[in-house]
mmCIF file of C-alpha atoms in Angstrom:
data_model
loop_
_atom_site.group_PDB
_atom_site.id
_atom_site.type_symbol
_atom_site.label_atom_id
_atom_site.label_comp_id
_atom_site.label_asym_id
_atom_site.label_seq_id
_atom_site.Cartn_x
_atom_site.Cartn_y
_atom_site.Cartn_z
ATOM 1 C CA UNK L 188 -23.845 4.483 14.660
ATOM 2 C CA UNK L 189 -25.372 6.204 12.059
ATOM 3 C CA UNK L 190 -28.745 6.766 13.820
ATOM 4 C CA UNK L 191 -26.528 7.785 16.662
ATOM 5 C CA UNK L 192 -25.029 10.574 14.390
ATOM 6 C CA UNK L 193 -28.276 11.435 12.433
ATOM 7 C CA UNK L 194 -29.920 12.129 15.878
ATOM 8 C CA UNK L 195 -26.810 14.259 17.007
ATOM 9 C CA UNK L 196 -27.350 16.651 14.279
ATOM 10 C CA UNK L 197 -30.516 17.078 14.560
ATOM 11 C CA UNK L 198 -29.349 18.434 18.029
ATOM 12 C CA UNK L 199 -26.533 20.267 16.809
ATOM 13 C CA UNK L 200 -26.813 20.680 12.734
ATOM 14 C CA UNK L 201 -23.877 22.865 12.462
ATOM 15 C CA UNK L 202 -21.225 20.544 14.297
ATOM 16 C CA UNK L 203 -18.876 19.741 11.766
ATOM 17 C CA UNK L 204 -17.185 17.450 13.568
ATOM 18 C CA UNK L 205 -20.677 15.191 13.651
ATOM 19 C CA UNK L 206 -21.344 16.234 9.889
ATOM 20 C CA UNK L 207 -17.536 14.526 8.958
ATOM 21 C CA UNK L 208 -18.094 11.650 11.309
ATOM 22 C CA UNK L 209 -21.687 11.129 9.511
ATOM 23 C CA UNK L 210 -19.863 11.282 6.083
ATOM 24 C CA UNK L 211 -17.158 8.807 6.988
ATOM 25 C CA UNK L 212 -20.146 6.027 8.047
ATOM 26 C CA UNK L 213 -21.855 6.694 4.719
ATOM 27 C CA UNK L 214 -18.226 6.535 3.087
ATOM 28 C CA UNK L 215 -17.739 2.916 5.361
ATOM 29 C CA UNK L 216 -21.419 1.852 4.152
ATOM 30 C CA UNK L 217 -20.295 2.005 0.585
ATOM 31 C CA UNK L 218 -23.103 4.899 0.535
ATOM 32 C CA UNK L 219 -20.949 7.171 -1.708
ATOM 33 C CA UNK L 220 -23.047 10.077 -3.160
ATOM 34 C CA UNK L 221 -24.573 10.646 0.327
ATOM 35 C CA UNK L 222 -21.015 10.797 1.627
ATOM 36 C CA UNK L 223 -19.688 12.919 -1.308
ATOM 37 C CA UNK L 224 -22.286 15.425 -0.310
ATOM 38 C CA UNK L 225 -21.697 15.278 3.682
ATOM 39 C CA UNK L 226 -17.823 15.901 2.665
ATOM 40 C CA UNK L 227 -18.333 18.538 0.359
ATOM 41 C CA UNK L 228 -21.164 20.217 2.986
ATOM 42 C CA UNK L 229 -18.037 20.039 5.652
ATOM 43 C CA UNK L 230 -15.638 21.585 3.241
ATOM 44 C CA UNK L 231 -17.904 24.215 2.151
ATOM 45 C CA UNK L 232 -18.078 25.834 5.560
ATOM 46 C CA UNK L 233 -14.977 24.994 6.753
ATOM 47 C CA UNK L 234 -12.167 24.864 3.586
ATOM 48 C CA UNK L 235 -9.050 24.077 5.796
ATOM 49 C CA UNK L 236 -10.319 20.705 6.422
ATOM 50 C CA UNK L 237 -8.013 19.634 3.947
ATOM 51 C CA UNK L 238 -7.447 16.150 4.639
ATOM 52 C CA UNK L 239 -11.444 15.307 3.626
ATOM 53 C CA UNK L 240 -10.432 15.722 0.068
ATOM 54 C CA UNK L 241 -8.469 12.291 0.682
ATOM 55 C CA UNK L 242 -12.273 10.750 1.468
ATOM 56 C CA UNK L 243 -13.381 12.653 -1.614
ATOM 57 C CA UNK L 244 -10.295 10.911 -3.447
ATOM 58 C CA UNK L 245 -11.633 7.828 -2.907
ATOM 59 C CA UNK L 246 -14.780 8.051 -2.842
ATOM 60 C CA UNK L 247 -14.211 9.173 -6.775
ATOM 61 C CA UNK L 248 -11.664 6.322 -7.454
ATOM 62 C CA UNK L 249 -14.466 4.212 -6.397
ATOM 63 C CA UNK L 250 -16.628 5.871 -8.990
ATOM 64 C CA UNK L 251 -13.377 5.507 -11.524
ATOM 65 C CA UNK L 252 -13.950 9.290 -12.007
ATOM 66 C CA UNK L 253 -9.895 9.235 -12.406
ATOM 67 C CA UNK L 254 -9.885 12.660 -13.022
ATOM 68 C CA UNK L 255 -11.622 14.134 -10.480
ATOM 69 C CA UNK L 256 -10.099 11.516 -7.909
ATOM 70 C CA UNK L 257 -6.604 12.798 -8.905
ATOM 71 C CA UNK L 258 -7.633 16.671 -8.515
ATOM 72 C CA UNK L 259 -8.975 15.621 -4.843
ATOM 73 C CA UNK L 260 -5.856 14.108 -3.987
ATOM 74 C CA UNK L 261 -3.127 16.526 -5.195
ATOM 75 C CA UNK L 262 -5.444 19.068 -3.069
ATOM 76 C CA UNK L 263 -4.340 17.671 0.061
ATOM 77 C CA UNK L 264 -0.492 16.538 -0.976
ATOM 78 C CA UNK L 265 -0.526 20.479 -1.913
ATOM 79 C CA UNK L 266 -0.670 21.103 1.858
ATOM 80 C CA UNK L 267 2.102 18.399 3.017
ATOM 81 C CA UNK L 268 0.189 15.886 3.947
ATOM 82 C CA UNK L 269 2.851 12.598 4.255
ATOM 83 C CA UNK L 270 -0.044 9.940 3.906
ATOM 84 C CA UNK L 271 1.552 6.706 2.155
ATOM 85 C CA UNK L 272 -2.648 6.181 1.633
ATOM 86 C CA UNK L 273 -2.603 9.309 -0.664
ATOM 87 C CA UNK L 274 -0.165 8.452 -2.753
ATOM 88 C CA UNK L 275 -1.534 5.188 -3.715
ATOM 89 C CA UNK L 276 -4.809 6.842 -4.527
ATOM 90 C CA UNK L 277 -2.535 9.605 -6.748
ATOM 91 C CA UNK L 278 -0.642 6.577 -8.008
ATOM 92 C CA UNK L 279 -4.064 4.415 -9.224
ATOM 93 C CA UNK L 280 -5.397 7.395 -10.532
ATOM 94 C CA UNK L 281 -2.164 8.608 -12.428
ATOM 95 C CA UNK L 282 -2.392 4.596 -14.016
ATOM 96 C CA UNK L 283 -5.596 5.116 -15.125
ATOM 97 C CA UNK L 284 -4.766 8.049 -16.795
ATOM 98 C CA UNK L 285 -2.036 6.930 -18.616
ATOM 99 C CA UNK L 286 0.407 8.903 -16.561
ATOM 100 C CA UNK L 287 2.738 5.922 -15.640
ATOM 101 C CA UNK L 288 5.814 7.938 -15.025
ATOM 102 C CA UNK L 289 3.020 10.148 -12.104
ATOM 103 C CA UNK L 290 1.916 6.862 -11.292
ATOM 104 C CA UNK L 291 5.425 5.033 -10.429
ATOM 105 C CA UNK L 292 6.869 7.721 -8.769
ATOM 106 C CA UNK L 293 3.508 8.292 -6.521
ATOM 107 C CA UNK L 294 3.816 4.309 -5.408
ATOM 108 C CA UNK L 295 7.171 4.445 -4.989
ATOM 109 C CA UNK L 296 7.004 7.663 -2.280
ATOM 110 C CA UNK L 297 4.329 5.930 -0.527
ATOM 111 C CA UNK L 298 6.803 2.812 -0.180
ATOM 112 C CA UNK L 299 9.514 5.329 1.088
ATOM 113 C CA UNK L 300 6.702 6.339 3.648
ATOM 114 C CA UNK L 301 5.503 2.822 4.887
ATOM 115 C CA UNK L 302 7.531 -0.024 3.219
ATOM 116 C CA UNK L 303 5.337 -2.501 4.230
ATOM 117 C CA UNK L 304 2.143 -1.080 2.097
ATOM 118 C CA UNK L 305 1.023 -3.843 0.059
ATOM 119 C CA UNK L 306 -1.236 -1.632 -1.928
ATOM 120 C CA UNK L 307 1.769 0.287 -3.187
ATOM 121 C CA UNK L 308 3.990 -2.998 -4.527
ATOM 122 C CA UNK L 309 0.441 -3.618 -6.830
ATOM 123 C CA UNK L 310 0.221 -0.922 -8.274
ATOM 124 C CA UNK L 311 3.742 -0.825 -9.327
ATOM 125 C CA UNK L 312 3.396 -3.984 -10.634
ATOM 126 C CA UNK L 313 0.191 -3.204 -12.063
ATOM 127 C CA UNK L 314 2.283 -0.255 -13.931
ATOM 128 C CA UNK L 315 5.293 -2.616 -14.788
ATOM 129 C CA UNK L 316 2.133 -5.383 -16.402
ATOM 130 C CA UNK L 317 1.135 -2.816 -18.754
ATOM 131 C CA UNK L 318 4.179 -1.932 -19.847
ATOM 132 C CA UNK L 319 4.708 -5.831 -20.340
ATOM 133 C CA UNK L 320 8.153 -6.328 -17.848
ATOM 134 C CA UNK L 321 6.231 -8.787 -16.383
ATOM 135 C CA UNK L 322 9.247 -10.202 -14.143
ATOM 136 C CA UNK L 323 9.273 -7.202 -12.935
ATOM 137 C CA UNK L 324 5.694 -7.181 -12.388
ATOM 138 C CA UNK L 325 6.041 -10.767 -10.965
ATOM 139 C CA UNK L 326 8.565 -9.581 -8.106
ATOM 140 C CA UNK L 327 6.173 -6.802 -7.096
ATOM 141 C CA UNK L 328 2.705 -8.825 -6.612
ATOM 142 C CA UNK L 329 5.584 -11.376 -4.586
ATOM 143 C CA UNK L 330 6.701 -8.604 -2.275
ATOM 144 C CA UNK L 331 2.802 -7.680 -2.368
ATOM 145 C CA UNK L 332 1.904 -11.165 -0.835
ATOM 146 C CA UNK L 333 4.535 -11.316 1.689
ATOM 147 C CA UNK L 334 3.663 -8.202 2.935
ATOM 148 C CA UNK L 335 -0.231 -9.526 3.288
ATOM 149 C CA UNK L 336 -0.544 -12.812 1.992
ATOM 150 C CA UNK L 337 -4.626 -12.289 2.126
ATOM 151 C CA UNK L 338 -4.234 -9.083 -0.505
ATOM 152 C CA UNK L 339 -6.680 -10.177 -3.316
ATOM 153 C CA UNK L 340 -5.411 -7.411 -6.361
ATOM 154 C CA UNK L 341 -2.011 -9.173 -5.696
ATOM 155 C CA UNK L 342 -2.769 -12.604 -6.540
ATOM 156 C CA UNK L 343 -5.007 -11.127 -9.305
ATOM 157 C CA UNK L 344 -1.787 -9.674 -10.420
ATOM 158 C CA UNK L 345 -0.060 -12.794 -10.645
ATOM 159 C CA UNK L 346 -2.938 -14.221 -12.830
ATOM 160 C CA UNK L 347 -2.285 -11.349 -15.498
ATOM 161 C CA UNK L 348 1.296 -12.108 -15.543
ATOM 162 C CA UNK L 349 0.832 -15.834 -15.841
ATOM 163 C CA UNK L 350 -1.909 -15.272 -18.409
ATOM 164 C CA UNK L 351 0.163 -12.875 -20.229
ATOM 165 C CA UNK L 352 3.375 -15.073 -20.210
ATOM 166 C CA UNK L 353 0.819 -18.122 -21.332
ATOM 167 C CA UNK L 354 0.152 -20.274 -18.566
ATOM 168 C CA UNK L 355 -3.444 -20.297 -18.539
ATOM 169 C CA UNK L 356 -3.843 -22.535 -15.927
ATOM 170 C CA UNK L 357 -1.798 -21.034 -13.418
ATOM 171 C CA UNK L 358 -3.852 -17.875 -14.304
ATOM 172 C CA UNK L 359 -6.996 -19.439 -13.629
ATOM 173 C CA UNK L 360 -5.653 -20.888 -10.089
ATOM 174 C CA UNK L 361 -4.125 -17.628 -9.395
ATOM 175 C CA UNK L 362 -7.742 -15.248 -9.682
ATOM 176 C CA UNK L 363 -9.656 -18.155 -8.034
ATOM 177 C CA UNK L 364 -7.421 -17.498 -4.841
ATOM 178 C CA UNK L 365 -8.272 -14.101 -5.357
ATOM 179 C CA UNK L 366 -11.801 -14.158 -5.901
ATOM 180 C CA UNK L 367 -11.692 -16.517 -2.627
ATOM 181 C CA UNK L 368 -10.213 -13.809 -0.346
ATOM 182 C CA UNK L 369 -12.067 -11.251 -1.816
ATOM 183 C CA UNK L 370 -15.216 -12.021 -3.838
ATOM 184 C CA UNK L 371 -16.107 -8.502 -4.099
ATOM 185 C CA UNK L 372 -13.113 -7.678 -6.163
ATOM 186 C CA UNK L 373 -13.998 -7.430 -9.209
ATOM 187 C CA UNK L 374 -10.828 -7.706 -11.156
ATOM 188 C CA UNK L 375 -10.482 -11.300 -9.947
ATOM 189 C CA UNK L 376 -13.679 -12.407 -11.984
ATOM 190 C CA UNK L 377 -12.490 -9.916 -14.613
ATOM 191 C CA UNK L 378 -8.926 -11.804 -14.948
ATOM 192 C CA UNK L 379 -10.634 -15.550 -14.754
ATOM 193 C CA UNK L 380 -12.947 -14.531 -17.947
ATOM 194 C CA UNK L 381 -10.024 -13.726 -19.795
ATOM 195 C CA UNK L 382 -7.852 -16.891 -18.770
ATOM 196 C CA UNK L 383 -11.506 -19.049 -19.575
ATOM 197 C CA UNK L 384 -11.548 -17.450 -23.024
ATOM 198 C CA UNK L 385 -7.899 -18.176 -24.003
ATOM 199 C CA UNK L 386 -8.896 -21.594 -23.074
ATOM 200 C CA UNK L 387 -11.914 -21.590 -25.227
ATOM 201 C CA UNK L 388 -14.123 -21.599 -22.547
ATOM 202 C CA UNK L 389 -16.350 -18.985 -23.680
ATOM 203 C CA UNK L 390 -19.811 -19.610 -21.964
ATOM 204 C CA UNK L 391 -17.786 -19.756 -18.636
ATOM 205 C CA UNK L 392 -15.994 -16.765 -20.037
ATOM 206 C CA UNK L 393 -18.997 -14.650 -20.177
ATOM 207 C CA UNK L 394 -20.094 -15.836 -17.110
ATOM 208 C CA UNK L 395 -17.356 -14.838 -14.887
ATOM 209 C CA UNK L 396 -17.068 -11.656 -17.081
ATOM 210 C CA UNK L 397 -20.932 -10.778 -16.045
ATOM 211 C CA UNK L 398 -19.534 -11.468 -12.155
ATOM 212 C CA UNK L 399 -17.088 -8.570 -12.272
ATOM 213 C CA UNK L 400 -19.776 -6.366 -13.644
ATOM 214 C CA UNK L 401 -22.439 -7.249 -11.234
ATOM 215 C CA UNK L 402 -19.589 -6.271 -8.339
ATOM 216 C CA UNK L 403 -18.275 -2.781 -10.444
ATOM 217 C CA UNK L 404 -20.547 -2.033 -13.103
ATOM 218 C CA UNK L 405 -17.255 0.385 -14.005
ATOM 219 C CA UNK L 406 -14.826 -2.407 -14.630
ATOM 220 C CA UNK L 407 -13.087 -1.769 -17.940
ATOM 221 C CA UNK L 408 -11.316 -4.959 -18.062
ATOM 222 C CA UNK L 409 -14.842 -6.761 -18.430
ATOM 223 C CA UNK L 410 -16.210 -4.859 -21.073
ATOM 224 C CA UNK L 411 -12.537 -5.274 -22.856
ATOM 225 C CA UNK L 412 -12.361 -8.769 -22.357
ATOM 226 C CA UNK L 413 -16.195 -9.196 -23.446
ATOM 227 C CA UNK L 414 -15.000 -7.254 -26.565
ATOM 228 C CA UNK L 415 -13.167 -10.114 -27.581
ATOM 229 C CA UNK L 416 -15.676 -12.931 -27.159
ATOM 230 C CA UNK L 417 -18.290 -10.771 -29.098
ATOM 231 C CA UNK L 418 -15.114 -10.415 -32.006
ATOM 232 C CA UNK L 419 -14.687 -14.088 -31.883
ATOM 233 C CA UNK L 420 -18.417 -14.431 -32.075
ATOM 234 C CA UNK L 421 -18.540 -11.547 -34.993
ATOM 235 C CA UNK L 422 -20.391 -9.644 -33.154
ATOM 236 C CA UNK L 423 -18.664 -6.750 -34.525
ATOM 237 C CA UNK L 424 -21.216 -3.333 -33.853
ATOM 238 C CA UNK L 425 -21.155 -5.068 -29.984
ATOM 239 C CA UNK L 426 -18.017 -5.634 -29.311
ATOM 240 C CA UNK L 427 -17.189 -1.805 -30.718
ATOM 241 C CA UNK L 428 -19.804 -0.343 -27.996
ATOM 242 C CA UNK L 429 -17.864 -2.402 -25.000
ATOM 243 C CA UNK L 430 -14.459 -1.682 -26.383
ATOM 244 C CA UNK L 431 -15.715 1.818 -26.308
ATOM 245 C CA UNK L 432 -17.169 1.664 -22.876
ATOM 246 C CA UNK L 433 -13.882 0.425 -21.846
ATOM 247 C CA UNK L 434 -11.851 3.155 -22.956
ATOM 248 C CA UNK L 435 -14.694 5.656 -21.516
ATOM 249 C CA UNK L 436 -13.580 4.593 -18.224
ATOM 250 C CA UNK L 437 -10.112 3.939 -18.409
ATOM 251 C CA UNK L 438 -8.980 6.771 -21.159
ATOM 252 C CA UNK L 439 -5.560 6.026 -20.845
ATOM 253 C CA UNK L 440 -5.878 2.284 -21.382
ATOM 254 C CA UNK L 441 -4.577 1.151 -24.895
ATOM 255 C CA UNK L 442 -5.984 -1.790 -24.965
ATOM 256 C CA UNK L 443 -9.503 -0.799 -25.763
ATOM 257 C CA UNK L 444 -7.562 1.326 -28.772
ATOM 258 C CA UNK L 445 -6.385 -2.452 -30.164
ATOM 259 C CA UNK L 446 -9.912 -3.883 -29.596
ATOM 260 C CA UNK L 447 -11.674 -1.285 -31.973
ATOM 261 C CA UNK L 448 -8.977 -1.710 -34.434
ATOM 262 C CA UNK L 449 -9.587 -5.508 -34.444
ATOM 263 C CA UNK L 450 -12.865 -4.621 -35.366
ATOM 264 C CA UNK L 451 -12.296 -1.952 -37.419
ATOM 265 C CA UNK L 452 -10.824 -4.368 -39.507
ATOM 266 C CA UNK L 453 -12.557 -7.020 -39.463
ATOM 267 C CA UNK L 454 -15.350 -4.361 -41.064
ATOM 268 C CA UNK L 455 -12.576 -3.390 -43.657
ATOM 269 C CA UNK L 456 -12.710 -0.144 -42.611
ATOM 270 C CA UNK L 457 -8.857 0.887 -43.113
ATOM 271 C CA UNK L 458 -8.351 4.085 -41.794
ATOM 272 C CA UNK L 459 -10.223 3.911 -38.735
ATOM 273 C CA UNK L 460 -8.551 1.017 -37.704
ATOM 274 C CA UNK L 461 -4.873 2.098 -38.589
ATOM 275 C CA UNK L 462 -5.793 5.260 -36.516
ATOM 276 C CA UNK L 463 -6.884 2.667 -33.974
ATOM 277 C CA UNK L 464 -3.861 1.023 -33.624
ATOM 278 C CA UNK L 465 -2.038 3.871 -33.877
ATOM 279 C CA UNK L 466 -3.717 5.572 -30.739
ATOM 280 C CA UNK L 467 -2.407 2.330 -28.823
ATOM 281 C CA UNK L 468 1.156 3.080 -30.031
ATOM 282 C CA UNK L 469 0.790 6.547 -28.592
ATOM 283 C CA UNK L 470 -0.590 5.390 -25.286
ATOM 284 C CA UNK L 471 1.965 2.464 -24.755
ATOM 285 C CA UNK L 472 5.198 3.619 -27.200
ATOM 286 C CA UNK L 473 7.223 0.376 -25.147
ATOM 287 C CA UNK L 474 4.096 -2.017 -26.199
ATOM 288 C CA UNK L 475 5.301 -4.214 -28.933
ATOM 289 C CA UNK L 476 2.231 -5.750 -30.051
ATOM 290 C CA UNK L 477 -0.015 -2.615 -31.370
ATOM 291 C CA UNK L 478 2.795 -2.661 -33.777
ATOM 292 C CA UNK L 479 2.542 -6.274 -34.802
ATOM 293 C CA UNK L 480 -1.050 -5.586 -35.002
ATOM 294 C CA UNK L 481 -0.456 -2.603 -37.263
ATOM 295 C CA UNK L 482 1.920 -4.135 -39.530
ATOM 296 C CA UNK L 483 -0.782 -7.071 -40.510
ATOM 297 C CA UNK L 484 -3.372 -4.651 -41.481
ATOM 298 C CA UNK L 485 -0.602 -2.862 -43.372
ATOM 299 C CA UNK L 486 0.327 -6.111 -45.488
ATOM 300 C CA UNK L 487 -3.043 -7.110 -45.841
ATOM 301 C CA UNK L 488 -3.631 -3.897 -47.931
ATOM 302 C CA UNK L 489 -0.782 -4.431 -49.905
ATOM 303 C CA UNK L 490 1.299 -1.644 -48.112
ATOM 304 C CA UNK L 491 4.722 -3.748 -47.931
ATOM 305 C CA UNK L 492 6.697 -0.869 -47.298
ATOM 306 C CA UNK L 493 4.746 0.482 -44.218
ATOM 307 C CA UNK L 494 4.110 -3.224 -42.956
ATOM 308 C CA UNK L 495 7.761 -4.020 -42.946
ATOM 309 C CA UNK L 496 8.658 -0.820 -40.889
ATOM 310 C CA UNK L 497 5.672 -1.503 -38.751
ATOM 311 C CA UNK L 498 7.359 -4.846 -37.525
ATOM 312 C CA UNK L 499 11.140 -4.092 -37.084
ATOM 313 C CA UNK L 500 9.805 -1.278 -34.986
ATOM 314 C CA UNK L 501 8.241 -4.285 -32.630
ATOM 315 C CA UNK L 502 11.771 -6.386 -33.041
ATOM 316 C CA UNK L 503 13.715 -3.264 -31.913
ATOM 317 C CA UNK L 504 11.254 -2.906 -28.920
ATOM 318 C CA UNK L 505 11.573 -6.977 -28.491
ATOM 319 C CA UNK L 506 13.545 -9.112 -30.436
ATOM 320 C CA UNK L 507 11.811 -12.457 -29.878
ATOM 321 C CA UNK L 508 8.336 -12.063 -30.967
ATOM 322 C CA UNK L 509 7.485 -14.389 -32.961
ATOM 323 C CA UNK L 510 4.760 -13.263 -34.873
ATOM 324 C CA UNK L 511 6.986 -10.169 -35.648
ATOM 325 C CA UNK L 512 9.811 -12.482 -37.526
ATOM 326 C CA UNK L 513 6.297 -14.398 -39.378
ATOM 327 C CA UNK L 514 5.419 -10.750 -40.241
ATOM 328 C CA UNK L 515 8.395 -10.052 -42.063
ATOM 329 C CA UNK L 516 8.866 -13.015 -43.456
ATOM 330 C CA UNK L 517 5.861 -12.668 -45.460
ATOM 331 C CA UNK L 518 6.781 -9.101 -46.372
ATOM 332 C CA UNK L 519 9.737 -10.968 -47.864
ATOM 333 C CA UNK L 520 7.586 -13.394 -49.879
ATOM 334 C CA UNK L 521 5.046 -10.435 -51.041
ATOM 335 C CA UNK L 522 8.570 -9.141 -52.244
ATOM 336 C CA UNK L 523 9.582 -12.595 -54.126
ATOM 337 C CA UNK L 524 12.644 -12.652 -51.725
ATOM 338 C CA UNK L 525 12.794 -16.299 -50.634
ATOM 339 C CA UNK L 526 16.217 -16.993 -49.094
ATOM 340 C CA UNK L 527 15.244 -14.186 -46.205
ATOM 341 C CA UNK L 528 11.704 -15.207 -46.015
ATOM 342 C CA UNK L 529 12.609 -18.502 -45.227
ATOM 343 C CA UNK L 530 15.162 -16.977 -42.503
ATOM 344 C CA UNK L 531 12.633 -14.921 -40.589
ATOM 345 C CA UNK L 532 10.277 -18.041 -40.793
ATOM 346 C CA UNK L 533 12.552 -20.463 -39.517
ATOM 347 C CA UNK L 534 13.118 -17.942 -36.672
ATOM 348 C CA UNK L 535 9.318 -17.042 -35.792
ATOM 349 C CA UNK L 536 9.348 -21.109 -35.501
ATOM 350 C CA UNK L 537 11.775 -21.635 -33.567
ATOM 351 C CA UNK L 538 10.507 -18.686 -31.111
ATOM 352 C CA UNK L 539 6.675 -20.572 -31.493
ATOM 353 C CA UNK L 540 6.487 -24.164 -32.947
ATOM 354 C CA UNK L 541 2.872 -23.862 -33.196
ATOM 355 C CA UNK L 542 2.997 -20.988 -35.990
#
């Protein structure tokens, strides 16, 4: 077909309708910059082909170029264009931005337009994952699956909230389905590294980590998770440059923000890793555990005060952590209060017997 179209234009180079055509094989072929450039020669010389900013849409969510994916698509839903396709591309790109409220209400209008759309229930749970409501995450990558039981990033899904929620196994099971139906998608190998290196499988780790980069060389969620092998490995100067590759390509992300000020402080380097942690507060105010994270470097300086405020903040955002109750109860001992240290320790136990 491409040949076909290549020969066409070289019979009639300024049929636009052959140019798009042309563009939407490259786009097919996974041939993106030659596409990018066939779209943008269409639009140049004829600008109320509106809907090829959708192609361009993708084309730069492909890229992760969030930004200029998001521009491309509120181009066309400027001009009315009902697509439930458009506003999943406006919803993945809003997520990756950190615009989560943009991003929910994007999914959610293309599930008003086509109720079925599989791709719409992931990235709502994908939203409710990072905002750690991981039942509700759960029910989406369900309703996901029974909508098409073959969709890969919904099964990957399940993984994160079964990895999150400590099942390990199940994780692994869950992004081996997925990298079965789709061994191209990246996150699947992405998700298995990280279930293999809360196992302490860290060769195998690595390994699968390596996978998701060969298939996206883009994916933040590799260089993340291979941020924390090369932390646990104290490898600390290259797990900064992955953590900060990571949040290069996903600037909204705060997880990369947590991973510099792990090593941040493991280089005793205070301020740069409060203002770390901090950043990941700001990006995810719901997100308990950038607080937990904050209060320890807080204690371990001797700030008492700061470290204590640091962790009721994470009990008011959720009461059961455990390592929030452990964190106060060693504020109380630093403060020679025993009777309430001994409280919030007998609590953080009873949350986590393995504290």
């Amino acid at each position: 077909a491409l040949e076909c179209y290549e020969r066409a234009l070289e019979l009639a180079p300024v049929d636009l309708d052959t140019h798009e055509k042309l563009a939407q094989i490259h786009q097919k072929m996974g041939q993106f910059s030659e596409a990018e450039d066939a779209f943008k020669a269409v639009l140049t010389a004829a600008p109320d082909r509106v809907h090829l900013y959708h192609d361009l849409g993708d084309i730069y969510l492909a890229w992760h170029r969030w930004p200029d994916a998001l521009i491309a698509y509120q181009h066309v839903a400027e001009h009315h264009f009902e697509d439930p396709a458009l506003y999943v591309g406006i919803g993945h790109a809003s997520t990756a931005l950190g615009k989560h409220q943009d991003g929910l209400s994007a999914f959610q209008r293309a599930i008003e337009l086509a109720p079925e759309n599989a791709e719409a229930y992931v990235g709502l749970g994908n939203i409710h994952t990072r905002a750690s409501r991981f039942e509700e995450a759960r029910e989406m990558y369900e309703t996901a699956i029974a909508h098409d039981p073959t969709k890969a990033a919904a099964h990957a899904g399940l993984g994160d909230v079964h990895r999150a929620q400590g099942d390990l196994e199940a994780s692994i099971e869950a992004y081996q389905q997925a990298s079965q139906l789709d061994d191209a998608f990246a996150p699947a190998h992405a998700g298995l590294g990280q279930a293999y290196a809360g196992t302490g499988r860290l060769f195998e780790a690595l390994a699968a980590y390596q996978r998701a980069l060969d298939r996206d060389p883009n994916d933040a969620r590799s260089y993340l998770g291979l941020g924390h092998v090369y932390l646990h490995q104290n490898r600390t100067q290259a797990a900064a440059r992955v953590f900060q590759r990571a949040h290069e390509i996903e600037s909204g992300w705060p997880a990369p923000f947590v991973g510099l000020g792990h090593v941040y402080r493991e280089q005793r380097r205070l301020e740069e890793a409060l203002a770390a942690y901090r950043q990941a507060i700001s990006l995810a105010p719901q997100d308990p555990t950038p607080r937990i994270y904050l209060g320890d470097l807080y204690l371990e300086h001797g700030q008492v005060d700061d470290a204590h405020a640091a962790y009721r903040e994470a009990l008011e955002l959720q009461s059961d952590l455990a390592l929030a109750h452990y964190g106060v109860g060693r504020v109380f001992q630093a403060q020679n209060q025993p009777i309430p240290a001994f409280a919030a320790f007998r609590r953080a136990l009873e949350l986590d017997g393995s504290l």
